C-alpha atoms as a PDB file:
ATOM      1  CA  MET A   1     -26.522   8.614  37.191  1.00  0.00           C
ATOM      2  CA  GLN A   2     -23.140   9.739  37.204  1.00  0.00           C
ATOM      3  CA  PRO A   3     -21.258   6.305  36.710  1.00  0.00           C
ATOM      4  CA  GLU A   4     -22.664   5.616  32.905  1.00  0.00           C
ATOM      5  CA  PHE A   5     -21.986   9.361  32.093  1.00  0.00           C
ATOM      6  CA  SER A   6     -18.262   8.971  33.197  1.00  0.00           C
ATOM      7  CA  ALA A   7     -18.321   5.483  31.548  1.00  0.00           C
ATOM      8  CA  LYS A   8     -19.071   6.953  28.424  1.00  0.00           C
ATOM      9  CA  VAL A   9     -16.279   9.602  28.595  1.00  0.00           C
ATOM     10  CA  LYS A  10     -13.600   7.122  29.315  1.00  0.00           C
ATOM     11  CA  GLU A  11     -14.574   5.187  26.109  1.00  0.00           C
ATOM     12  CA  ILE A  12     -14.452   8.039  23.851  1.00  0.00           C
ATOM     13  CA  SER A  13     -11.521   9.544  25.241  1.00  0.00           C
ATOM     14  CA  VAL A  14      -9.979   5.444  24.807  1.00  0.00           C
ATOM     15  CA  MET A  15     -10.979   6.194  20.901  1.00  0.00           C
ATOM     16  CA  ASP A  16      -9.251   8.988  20.996  1.00  0.00           C
ATOM     17  CA  TYR A  17      -5.905   7.489  21.697  1.00  0.00           C
ATOM     18  CA  ILE A  18      -6.658   4.810  19.505  1.00  0.00           C
ATOM     19  CA  ARG A  19      -6.699   6.973  16.666  1.00  0.00           C
ATOM     20  CA  GLU A  20      -3.371   8.919  17.998  1.00  0.00           C
ATOM     21  CA  ILE A  21      -1.903   6.411  17.975  1.00  0.00           C
ATOM     22  CA  GLN A  22      -3.451   5.044  14.442  1.00  0.00           C
ATOM     23  CA  ASN A  23      -2.082   8.787  12.689  1.00  0.00           C
ATOM     24  CA  GLU A  24       1.543   8.370  14.739  1.00  0.00           C
ATOM     25  CA  LEU A  25       2.340   4.592  12.838  1.00  0.00           C
ATOM     26  CA  VAL A  26       0.988   4.694   9.825  1.00  0.00           C
ATOM     27  CA  GLU A  27       2.176   6.817   7.003  1.00  0.00           C
ATOM     28  CA  VAL A  28       0.238   8.509   4.711  1.00  0.00           C
ATOM     29  CA  LYS A  29       1.762  10.324   1.535  1.00  0.00           C
ATOM     30  CA  GLU A  30       0.578  12.936   0.036  1.00  0.00           C
ATOM     31  CA  PHE A  31      -1.893  12.626  -3.002  1.00  0.00           C
ATOM     32  CA  PRO A  32      -4.170  14.706  -5.462  1.00  0.00           C
ATOM     33  CA  LYS A  33      -7.675  16.122  -4.575  1.00  0.00           C
ATOM     34  CA  PHE A  34      -9.911  13.585  -6.467  1.00  0.00           C
ATOM     35  CA  LYS A  35     -13.730  12.743  -5.751  1.00  0.00           C
ATOM     36  CA  ALA A  36     -16.352  10.350  -7.119  1.00  0.00           C
ATOM     37  CA  GLY A  37     -16.718  10.483 -10.437  1.00  0.00           C
ATOM     38  CA  ASP A  38     -13.081  11.225 -11.319  1.00  0.00           C
ATOM     39  CA  THR A  39     -10.905   9.299 -13.844  1.00  0.00           C
ATOM     40  CA  VAL A  40      -7.784   8.562 -12.276  1.00  0.00           C
ATOM     41  CA  THR A  41      -4.674   6.120 -13.429  1.00  0.00           C
ATOM     42  CA  VAL A  42      -3.242   4.575  -9.674  1.00  0.00           C
ATOM     43  CA  SER A  43       0.312   2.959  -9.731  1.00  0.00           C
ATOM     44  CA  TYR A  44       0.440  -0.020  -7.723  1.00  0.00           C
ATOM     45  CA  LYS A  45       3.287  -1.851  -6.734  1.00  0.00           C
ATOM     46  CA  ILE A  46       2.868  -5.889  -7.304  1.00  0.00           C
ATOM     47  CA  LYS A  47       5.184  -8.641  -5.733  1.00  0.00           C
ATOM     48  CA  GLU A  48       6.030 -11.350  -7.801  1.00  0.00           C
ATOM     49  CA  GLY A  49       8.458 -13.392  -5.927  1.00  0.00           C
ATOM     50  CA  SER A  50      11.703 -11.892  -5.178  1.00  0.00           C
ATOM     51  CA  LYS A  51      10.700  -9.159  -8.241  1.00  0.00           C
ATOM     52  CA  GLU A  52       8.364  -5.983  -8.195  1.00  0.00           C
ATOM     53  CA  ARG A  53       6.744  -3.812 -10.987  1.00  0.00           C
ATOM     54  CA  ILE A  54       4.062  -1.288 -10.636  1.00  0.00           C
ATOM     55  CA  GLN A  55       1.007  -1.694 -12.708  1.00  0.00           C
ATOM     56  CA  GLN A  56      -0.941   1.043 -14.088  1.00  0.00           C
ATOM     57  CA  PHE A  57      -4.891   0.761 -13.136  1.00  0.00           C
ATOM     58  CA  GLN A  58      -7.122   3.335 -14.806  1.00  0.00           C
ATOM     59  CA  GLY A  59     -10.735   3.686 -14.141  1.00  0.00           C
ATOM     60  CA  VAL A  60     -13.414   6.323 -12.858  1.00  0.00           C
ATOM     61  CA  VAL A  61     -13.892   6.941  -8.877  1.00  0.00           C
ATOM     62  CA  LEU A  62     -16.872   5.296  -6.968  1.00  0.00           C
ATOM     63  CA  GLN A  63     -16.852   6.019  -4.093  1.00  0.00           C
ATOM     64  CA  ARG A  64     -14.090   7.013  -1.533  1.00  0.00           C
ATOM     65  CA  ARG A  65     -14.945   5.900   2.142  1.00  0.00           C
ATOM     66  CA  GLY A  66     -13.212   7.030   5.657  1.00  0.00           C
ATOM     67  CA  GLN A  67     -10.867   8.904   7.014  1.00  0.00           C
ATOM     68  CA  GLY A  68      -6.967   9.049   8.039  1.00  0.00           C
ATOM     69  CA  PRO A  69      -5.363   6.412   7.200  1.00  0.00           C
ATOM     70  CA  SER A  70      -8.161   3.667   7.103  1.00  0.00           C
ATOM     71  CA  GLU A  71      -9.906   6.049   3.817  1.00  0.00           C
ATOM     72  CA  THR A  72      -9.699   3.492   0.552  1.00  0.00           C
ATOM     73  CA  PHE A  73     -11.259   4.541  -2.569  1.00  0.00           C
ATOM     74  CA  THR A  74     -13.000   2.237  -5.114  1.00  0.00           C
ATOM     75  CA  VAL A  75     -11.908   2.289  -9.393  1.00  0.00           C
ATOM     76  CA  ARG A  76     -14.348   0.968 -11.449  1.00  0.00           C
ATOM     77  CA  LYS A  77     -12.609   0.404 -15.475  1.00  0.00           C
ATOM     78  CA  MET A  78     -13.951  -1.355 -18.469  1.00  0.00           C
ATOM     79  CA  SER A  79     -11.547  -4.578 -19.642  1.00  0.00           C
ATOM     80  CA  GLY A  80     -13.333  -5.796 -22.263  1.00  0.00           C
ATOM     81  CA  ASN A  81     -16.979  -6.082 -21.773  1.00  0.00           C
ATOM     82  CA  ILE A  82     -16.543  -6.983 -18.009  1.00  0.00           C
ATOM     83  CA  GLY A  83     -16.163  -4.194 -15.221  1.00  0.00           C
ATOM     84  CA  VAL A  84     -13.408  -4.851 -13.162  1.00  0.00           C
ATOM     85  CA  GLU A  85     -13.595  -2.800  -9.554  1.00  0.00           C
ATOM     86  CA  ARG A  86     -10.493  -2.230  -7.370  1.00  0.00           C
ATOM     87  CA  ILE A  87     -10.444  -0.723  -3.596  1.00  0.00           C
ATOM     88  CA  PHE A  88      -7.480   0.756  -2.717  1.00  0.00           C
ATOM     89  CA  PRO A  89      -6.225   1.258   0.818  1.00  0.00           C
ATOM     90  CA  ILE A  90      -4.983   5.185   0.498  1.00  0.00           C
ATOM     91  CA  SER A  91      -2.228   4.388   2.821  1.00  0.00           C
ATOM     92  CA  SER A  92      -0.797   1.673   1.556  1.00  0.00           C
ATOM     93  CA  PRO A  93       2.832   1.244   1.376  1.00  0.00           C
ATOM     94  CA  PHE A  94       2.167  -0.557  -1.970  1.00  0.00           C
ATOM     95  CA  LEU A  95       0.425   2.821  -3.525  1.00  0.00           C
ATOM     96  CA  GLU A  96       2.750   4.636  -6.142  1.00  0.00           C
ATOM     97  CA  ASN A  97       1.378   7.245  -7.272  1.00  0.00           C
ATOM     98  CA  ILE A  98      -2.656   8.384  -8.284  1.00  0.00           C
ATOM     99  CA  VAL A  99      -2.661  11.167 -10.974  1.00  0.00           C
ATOM    100  CA  VAL A 100      -6.251  12.574 -12.016  1.00  0.00           C
ATOM    101  CA  ASN A 101      -6.884  12.547 -15.276  1.00  0.00           C
ATOM    102  CA  LYS A 102     -10.530  13.863 -16.005  1.00  0.00           C
ATOM    103  CA  SER A 103     -12.753  16.004 -13.235  1.00  0.00           C
ATOM    104  CA  GLY A 104     -16.151  14.472 -13.953  1.00  0.00           C
ATOM    105  CA  SER A 105     -18.874  16.054 -12.429  1.00  0.00           C
ATOM    106  CA  VAL A 106     -21.081  14.102 -10.839  1.00  0.00           C
ATOM    107  CA  ARG A 107     -23.979  15.189  -8.146  1.00  0.00           C
ATOM    108  CA  ARG A 108     -23.094  12.023  -5.394  1.00  0.00           C
ATOM    109  CA  ALA A 109     -20.350  11.136  -3.394  1.00  0.00           C
ATOM    110  CA  ARG A 110     -21.461   7.266  -4.662  1.00  0.00           C
ATOM    111  CA  ILE A 111     -22.006   6.013  -8.190  1.00  0.00           C
ATOM    112  CA  PHE A 112     -22.987   2.875  -7.879  1.00  0.00           C
ATOM    113  CA  TYR A 113     -25.625   3.190 -10.591  1.00  0.00           C
ATOM    114  CA  LEU A 114     -22.844   3.558 -12.845  1.00  0.00           C
ATOM    115  CA  ARG A 115     -22.464  -0.361 -12.674  1.00  0.00           C
ATOM    116  CA  GLU A 116     -25.534  -0.932 -14.491  1.00  0.00           C
ATOM    117  CA  LEU A 117     -24.815   1.516 -17.215  1.00  0.00           C
ATOM    118  CA  THR A 118     -23.286   0.954 -20.645  1.00  0.00           C
ATOM    119  CA  GLY A 119     -22.394   2.308 -23.369  1.00  0.00           C
ATOM    120  CA  LYS A 120     -22.375   5.831 -23.968  1.00  0.00           C
ATOM    121  CA  SER A 121     -25.201   6.200 -20.879  1.00  0.00           C
ATOM    122  CA  ALA A 122     -22.212   4.505 -19.165  1.00  0.00           C
ATOM    123  CA  ARG A 123     -20.322   8.185 -19.846  1.00  0.00           C
ATOM    124  CA  ILE A 124     -19.443  10.914 -17.248  1.00  0.00           C
ATOM    125  CA  LYS A 125     -19.918  14.751 -18.430  1.00  0.00           C
ATOM    126  CA  GLU A 126     -15.920  16.456 -17.832  1.00  0.00           C
ATOM    127  CA  LYS A 127     -15.696  18.968 -15.340  1.00  0.00           C
ATOM    128  CA  ARG A 128     -15.797  22.675 -16.863  1.00  0.00           C
ATOM    129  CA  SER A 129     -12.710  24.385 -15.181  1.00  0.00           C
ATOM    130  CA  PHE A 130     -12.864  28.448 -15.931  1.00  0.00           C
END
């Protein structure tokens, strides 16, 4: 019975080593705090051949997923009548800047119900700050 227990302890320590190495190698930039429901503008570097440009993507954060260097967040915007979603890795070297435009008041961490809503019902109440 003890060999099984020691094998589990060994697996956990290997995962800790992997996590430590990952934290050392991946550079995580400092961004403002934001959560699901917030309206953000993400500045993202795009390479086209030898040229580089920065593209702004403004929309509502649907979710934040993961932790540490592997964390991602999903932003949804309406382009005409079509909803466009984009997933951004938080530790991407192409992520230039994140600006929080509005802080939304939602009760959930993942607001996928926003996908089915259109018009006025798709609005999110702004969080009051006192």
